[in-house]
Amino acid sequence: MLTVRPRGTNDILPGEAERWQFVERTVQALCTAWHYREIRTPVFEHTELFLRGVGEVTDIVEKEMYTFEDKGQRSLTLRPEGTAPAARAYLENKLYAEPQPIKLYYIGAMFRYDRPQAGRFRQFHQFGVEVFGAKEPEADAEVIALAMEFYRILGISGLELHINTVGCPECRHAIRQSLKEYLTPRKGLLCPACRSRAERNPLRVLDCKETACADLVGDAPTPLDNACDECRRHFEGVLRYLDVAGLPYIINPRLVRGLDYYTRTAFEILASGVGAQSAVGGGGRYDGLVEVCGGPPTPGVGFALGLERTLLLLKEQRPEAGAASRLEVFVATAGETKETAMQILFRLRRLGIVSDADLTGRSLKAQMKYAGKLKARVVVIVGDEELARGAVTVRRMDTGQQEEVPLDDLAEVLKALLK
């Protein structure tokens, strides 16, 4: 049926779109103030980028990617996340030749074949930040602080910051080995997906949301238990700078992220109000990603926040935020005054006054009724007799009071009324 949108997609209609614009303006102002620059990458990339960057044994690659062949038999994928494309752009456009670190942000649509639920769609949107070229813990803390500042500015409360270290290539082997030893005799109790993960990528078992698996790993060894001294020092440094920023956090030793490129710091921001307690965003460090994409060893750290879930929280906690701008002035015609009325309309709009007029030839009575439905604050009536005197009628819709105003004084009178 052509009149039904595809499952897992959503129409952003007038009224809701204004909330999106409010959130997007908040992102742009915040990132500009923190000296992050915007990047816009293609909606689709070569599939190999995600196979190598995200990891072939992740749920995204195995189950969720929208992959297709173009007419040149090239395998392309709608981007399921924004970090790998940002790393590709960093390399391809030689941003490594600029003063480091490179601090980027993006807002864009992502695509994953997943079961639609509250705040989660197959086409969804993320606000993300990526920092390339900084290995110090200060960078991790700054990225996390920026994410939390975004929610503070929006006025969203009740969030928890969970943080962990997932180790580095040097200590990852010990982490995986200890997990394998713990999971092997218990494999039969795991969900089907985790039985496979236990062999290929045991860290992912810690991330499983199935109740049986979550209960089973309660006593499992964690990355924090097996972290090397350098990873521990880095993690302690991140926590120290979060303390400096005055940000409360919860150390969650079983927190891992679902993508293979994460190293050391991993974090999630949890909220209630989007169904069950759930993550609205997260991120971490990915020091090996640029190298996996074919570049030199380059440290990186970033996050991605789900905008649909953010908007659910905003609507619940601050329903007035981002409300549509109210129509301030409606310009109505009475008689043969349409051209003059349109001149007045365009003039008011150039002055920044939210204005509208009838475009369908309604009578004056119908225009007034229409202005009421649009909830206009003021109606400017352009009539033949008043216009002959160089004036128009200004009517307040809340009180019904009206007065004749010289055309030359109209803008100032309206500004005073609209204050």
XYZ file of C-alpha atoms in Angstrom:
419
model
C 0.000 0.000 0.000
C 1.598 3.252 -1.147
C 0.024 5.363 1.618
C 1.736 3.480 4.473
C 5.306 4.296 5.494
C 7.791 1.397 5.811
C 7.836 -0.303 9.223
C 10.417 1.208 11.537
C 10.313 4.671 9.961
C 8.580 7.773 11.221
C 7.097 10.968 9.793
C 8.214 14.103 11.642
C 5.181 16.337 11.290
C 4.667 20.076 11.888
C 4.497 20.631 15.623
C 6.996 17.850 16.277
C 9.478 19.224 13.735
C 9.844 22.370 15.829
C 11.069 20.232 18.738
C 13.649 18.666 16.434
C 14.797 22.111 15.341
C 15.090 23.161 18.985
C 17.294 20.154 19.764
C 19.378 20.655 16.616
C 19.934 24.331 17.442
C 21.030 23.270 20.926
C 23.563 20.835 19.399
C 24.950 23.461 17.042
C 25.283 26.163 19.711
C 26.845 23.776 22.239
C 29.387 22.296 19.835
C 30.345 25.715 18.494
C 30.961 26.935 22.051
C 33.132 23.868 22.743
C 35.038 24.421 19.469
C 33.821 21.309 17.656
C 33.307 21.552 13.892
C 30.502 19.935 11.934
C 31.095 17.054 9.513
C 28.544 15.579 7.099
C 29.302 12.159 5.641
C 27.372 10.205 2.962
C 24.275 8.273 3.985
C 25.816 5.141 2.439
C 29.390 3.852 2.447
C 31.279 0.864 1.064
C 30.228 -2.175 3.081
C 33.859 -3.059 3.814
C 34.173 0.042 5.996
C 31.675 -1.368 8.498
C 32.893 -4.974 8.217
C 36.398 -3.886 9.197
C 35.612 -0.936 11.434
C 32.552 -2.049 13.393
C 33.456 -5.758 13.461
C 32.103 -8.812 11.649
C 30.864 -10.530 14.832
C 28.799 -7.602 16.076
C 24.991 -7.626 15.942
C 25.062 -4.591 13.663
C 27.069 -6.360 10.960
C 25.549 -9.805 11.406
C 21.874 -8.846 11.678
C 21.114 -5.162 11.258
C 22.814 -3.595 8.238
C 20.920 -2.465 5.158
C 23.320 -3.676 2.451
C 22.748 -3.641 -1.297
C 24.615 -3.838 -4.606
C 24.572 -0.825 -6.910
C 24.508 -1.041 -10.698
C 28.283 -1.406 -10.727
C 28.059 -4.504 -8.483
C 29.638 -2.589 -5.590
C 28.447 -3.573 -2.116
C 27.149 -0.499 -0.295
C 25.558 -0.121 3.128
C 23.319 2.554 4.614
C 25.357 3.820 7.538
C 24.368 2.056 10.793
C 26.557 4.387 12.896
C 28.629 7.530 12.447
C 32.094 6.820 13.850
C 33.490 4.624 11.061
C 32.398 7.133 8.352
C 34.008 9.952 10.360
C 37.259 7.951 10.555
C 37.112 7.312 6.812
C 36.570 11.036 6.154
C 39.433 11.911 8.522
C 41.764 9.732 6.463
C 40.502 10.415 2.957
C 40.483 14.191 3.393
C 43.853 14.249 5.187
C 42.510 15.916 8.305
C 45.489 14.357 10.080
C 47.613 17.048 8.392
C 45.781 19.765 10.337
C 46.648 20.702 13.938
C 45.579 17.852 16.209
C 43.268 16.930 17.780
C 40.490 17.164 15.212
C 37.187 17.699 17.039
C 34.075 16.940 15.001
C 30.318 16.663 15.494
C 27.458 15.468 13.326
C 23.683 15.127 13.278
C 22.282 12.584 10.870
C 20.120 9.608 9.996
C 21.362 6.060 10.666
C 19.821 2.781 9.562
C 19.573 -0.571 11.358
C 17.176 -3.451 10.855
C 15.953 -3.852 14.418
C 12.665 -4.503 16.185
C 10.889 -1.136 16.393
C 9.967 -0.010 19.906
C 9.577 3.180 21.927
C 12.114 5.705 20.686
C 13.821 3.149 18.425
C 13.338 3.032 14.667
C 14.999 1.416 11.673
C 15.759 4.880 10.381
C 16.850 6.895 13.400
C 18.923 9.967 14.114
C 22.025 10.553 16.176
C 24.016 13.470 17.494
C 27.621 12.352 17.628
C 31.032 13.726 18.524
C 34.444 12.368 17.458
C 37.897 13.494 18.613
C 40.877 12.206 16.611
C 44.487 12.619 17.713
C 44.239 12.864 21.518
C 45.206 9.850 23.661
C 45.093 11.530 27.078
C 42.255 10.865 29.564
C 41.343 14.548 29.442
C 39.887 13.945 25.964
C 37.655 11.143 27.240
C 36.415 13.323 30.088
C 35.748 16.282 27.772
C 33.683 14.155 25.400
C 31.642 12.722 28.275
C 31.192 16.184 29.793
C 29.932 17.511 26.458
C 27.315 14.751 26.268
C 26.093 15.471 29.789
C 26.105 19.228 29.135
C 23.806 18.659 26.143
C 21.198 17.084 28.400
C 21.707 19.729 31.084
C 21.032 22.531 28.598
C 17.906 20.752 27.366
C 16.720 20.555 30.974
C 16.506 16.746 31.022
C 17.074 15.217 34.458
C 17.173 11.749 35.989
C 20.126 10.530 33.925
C 22.867 8.174 35.085
C 26.364 8.068 33.645
C 27.777 4.519 33.663
C 31.453 4.041 32.840
C 33.968 1.215 32.538
C 37.225 0.258 30.861
C 37.210 -2.533 28.255
C 40.994 -2.763 28.075
C 43.473 -2.414 25.227
C 44.891 -4.950 22.729
C 47.657 -5.782 25.224
C 45.297 -6.883 27.999
C 42.275 -7.878 25.901
C 43.606 -11.397 25.433
C 43.633 -11.996 29.204
C 40.125 -10.536 29.496
C 38.755 -12.813 26.794
C 40.550 -15.882 28.111
C 39.239 -15.484 31.639
C 35.716 -14.939 30.324
C 35.935 -18.029 28.106
C 37.038 -20.144 31.061
C 34.063 -18.870 33.069
C 31.499 -19.265 30.279
C 32.511 -22.632 28.795
C 30.979 -24.854 31.521
C 27.874 -22.616 31.569
C 27.389 -22.340 27.794
C 24.237 -24.455 27.818
C 22.515 -21.877 30.045
C 23.193 -18.984 27.671
C 20.783 -17.665 25.048
C 21.467 -18.956 21.502
C 23.203 -15.737 20.439
C 25.527 -15.789 23.446
C 26.506 -19.407 22.879
C 28.111 -18.229 19.664
C 29.498 -15.062 21.261
C 31.114 -17.072 24.060
C 33.580 -18.472 21.511
C 34.012 -15.630 19.038
C 33.594 -12.500 21.154
C 32.966 -13.343 24.841
C 32.944 -9.697 25.924
C 29.598 -9.316 24.151
C 28.017 -11.795 26.577
C 28.404 -9.171 29.296
C 26.308 -6.843 27.113
C 23.401 -9.285 26.601
C 19.997 -7.983 27.735
C 18.434 -11.461 28.079
C 17.558 -12.053 31.734
C 19.153 -15.514 31.867
C 22.457 -14.245 30.479
C 22.447 -11.132 32.666
C 21.960 -13.289 35.761
C 24.583 -15.778 34.664
C 27.359 -13.215 34.215
C 26.765 -11.671 37.639
C 29.878 -13.408 38.977
C 31.835 -13.442 35.711
C 35.290 -11.842 35.510
C 35.132 -8.330 34.093
C 37.422 -6.216 31.918
C 38.206 -4.076 34.949
C 39.412 -7.187 36.815
C 41.893 -7.960 34.034
C 42.925 -4.484 32.880
C 46.648 -3.843 32.530
C 48.365 -1.162 34.604
C 48.330 1.371 31.766
C 44.607 0.893 31.155
C 43.928 1.249 34.874
C 45.934 4.494 34.999
C 44.034 5.834 32.000
C 40.691 4.902 33.564
C 41.648 6.521 36.866
C 42.630 9.647 34.936
C 39.248 9.806 33.219
C 37.470 9.468 36.563
C 39.672 12.156 38.063
C 38.759 14.637 35.328
C 35.079 13.758 35.624
C 35.409 14.648 39.309
C 37.013 17.945 38.274
C 34.008 18.585 36.010
C 31.654 17.832 38.894
C 29.987 14.947 37.053
C 28.647 12.032 39.117
C 29.165 8.585 37.605
C 28.652 4.897 38.338
C 31.497 2.467 37.664
C 29.833 -0.484 35.948
C 32.409 -3.301 35.563
C 30.119 -5.244 33.198
C 29.512 -2.372 30.805
C 30.813 -3.090 27.321
C 29.796 -1.502 24.059
C 28.396 -3.486 21.148
C 31.079 -2.469 18.635
C 34.476 -4.081 18.244
C 36.452 -0.871 17.835
C 36.144 0.244 21.482
C 39.267 0.279 23.657
C 39.722 1.438 27.231
C 36.944 3.888 28.120
C 33.347 2.836 27.495
C 30.325 4.715 28.828
C 26.552 4.873 28.554
C 23.955 7.418 29.626
C 20.863 5.732 31.059
C 17.432 7.223 31.566
C 13.997 6.146 32.685
C 11.038 7.360 30.677
C 11.787 5.699 27.326
C 10.107 2.414 28.165
C 12.193 0.462 30.650
C 15.426 1.968 31.972
C 17.456 2.293 28.829
C 20.479 3.911 27.229
C 19.860 7.172 25.406
C 23.446 7.245 24.190
C 26.988 6.193 24.832
C 30.476 6.013 23.474
C 34.084 5.524 24.361
C 37.622 5.319 23.070
C 38.581 3.645 19.767
C 42.341 3.992 19.422
C 42.641 1.312 16.720
C 39.844 2.353 14.360
C 41.772 4.692 12.057
C 44.504 2.079 11.695
C 41.917 -0.615 10.842
C 40.587 1.728 8.148
C 44.049 1.878 6.574
C 45.592 4.871 8.301
C 48.388 5.404 10.820
C 47.857 4.625 14.529
C 45.586 7.435 15.702
C 43.817 7.705 19.053
C 40.119 8.526 19.002
C 37.219 8.980 21.373
C 33.575 9.930 20.862
C 29.908 9.284 21.501
C 26.531 9.029 19.780
C 23.233 10.048 21.371
C 19.848 8.924 20.052
C 17.709 11.928 19.177
C 14.391 10.053 19.099
C 14.909 8.905 22.681
C 16.143 12.355 23.675
C 12.958 13.875 22.259
C 10.813 11.390 24.199
C 12.482 12.552 27.411
C 12.174 16.211 26.418
C 8.475 15.844 25.657
C 7.899 14.101 28.992
C 9.943 16.457 31.182
C 9.659 19.771 29.319
C 6.588 19.647 27.053
C 6.818 23.388 26.436
C 10.369 23.214 25.045
C 10.587 23.641 21.300
C 6.908 24.435 20.931
C 5.935 25.813 17.523
C 6.221 29.593 17.162
C 2.796 31.170 17.551
C 1.441 33.119 14.611
C 1.817 36.759 15.565
C 0.069 38.639 12.752
C -2.516 37.630 10.170
C -3.022 40.073 7.295
C -6.641 40.060 6.053
C -8.106 41.816 3.018
C -11.442 43.561 2.652
C -12.142 44.686 -0.884
C -9.669 45.115 -3.739
C -6.579 45.370 -1.523
C -4.817 42.060 -2.115
C -1.637 43.516 -3.620
C -1.182 46.030 -0.814
C -1.936 43.353 1.772
C 0.795 41.142 0.302
C 3.246 44.056 0.369
C 2.459 44.538 4.058
C 2.850 40.789 4.680
C 6.304 40.637 3.063
C 7.408 43.746 4.953
C 6.378 42.298 8.318
C 8.183 39.036 7.572
C 11.376 40.920 6.698
C 11.119 42.563 10.121
C 11.071 39.105 11.758
C 7.393 39.183 12.708
C 5.770 35.739 12.310
C 3.076 36.575 9.749
C 0.641 34.870 7.400
C -2.275 35.652 5.085
C -5.046 33.848 3.198
C -3.994 32.332 -0.129
C -7.366 30.874 -1.185
C -9.694 33.865 -1.763
C -11.767 33.606 1.425
C -14.235 36.319 2.396
C -13.270 38.686 5.220
C -15.522 36.781 7.628
C -13.915 33.492 6.639
C -10.453 35.051 6.914
C -11.157 36.148 10.485
C -12.380 32.657 11.344
C -9.261 31.171 9.733
C -7.012 33.579 11.703
C -8.725 32.383 14.887
C -8.019 28.743 14.038
C -4.377 29.648 13.427
C -4.368 31.330 16.882
C -3.046 34.593 15.491
C -2.432 37.203 18.141
C -3.231 40.191 15.924
C -5.096 40.654 12.631
C -4.259 43.541 10.306
C -7.320 44.284 8.154
C -6.500 46.016 4.877
C -9.740 47.611 3.656
C -10.492 49.908 0.734
C -11.726 52.849 2.827
C -8.928 52.706 5.407
C -6.325 52.311 2.684
C -7.623 55.413 0.933
C -6.768 57.252 4.166
C -3.306 55.640 4.278
C -4.282 53.411 7.199
C -5.231 49.848 8.196
C -7.218 48.343 11.053
C -5.354 46.441 13.766
C -7.431 43.986 15.814
C -6.302 42.163 18.962
C -7.716 38.650 18.864
C -7.702 38.100 22.633
C -9.810 41.159 23.527
C -11.467 42.030 20.214
C -10.254 45.621 20.534
C -9.284 47.294 17.281
C -7.978 50.627 16.112
C -7.116 52.364 12.883
C -3.361 52.766 12.462
C -1.442 54.813 9.844
C 0.505 52.518 7.501
C 3.737 54.330 8.340
C 3.258 53.493 12.042
C 2.119 49.870 11.594
C 5.422 48.158 12.353
C 6.001 50.075 15.587
C 2.396 49.558 16.751
C 2.643 45.807 16.105
C 5.964 45.492 17.916
C 4.465 47.206 20.955
C 1.380 44.973 20.891
C 3.410 41.796 20.514
C 5.763 42.445 23.429
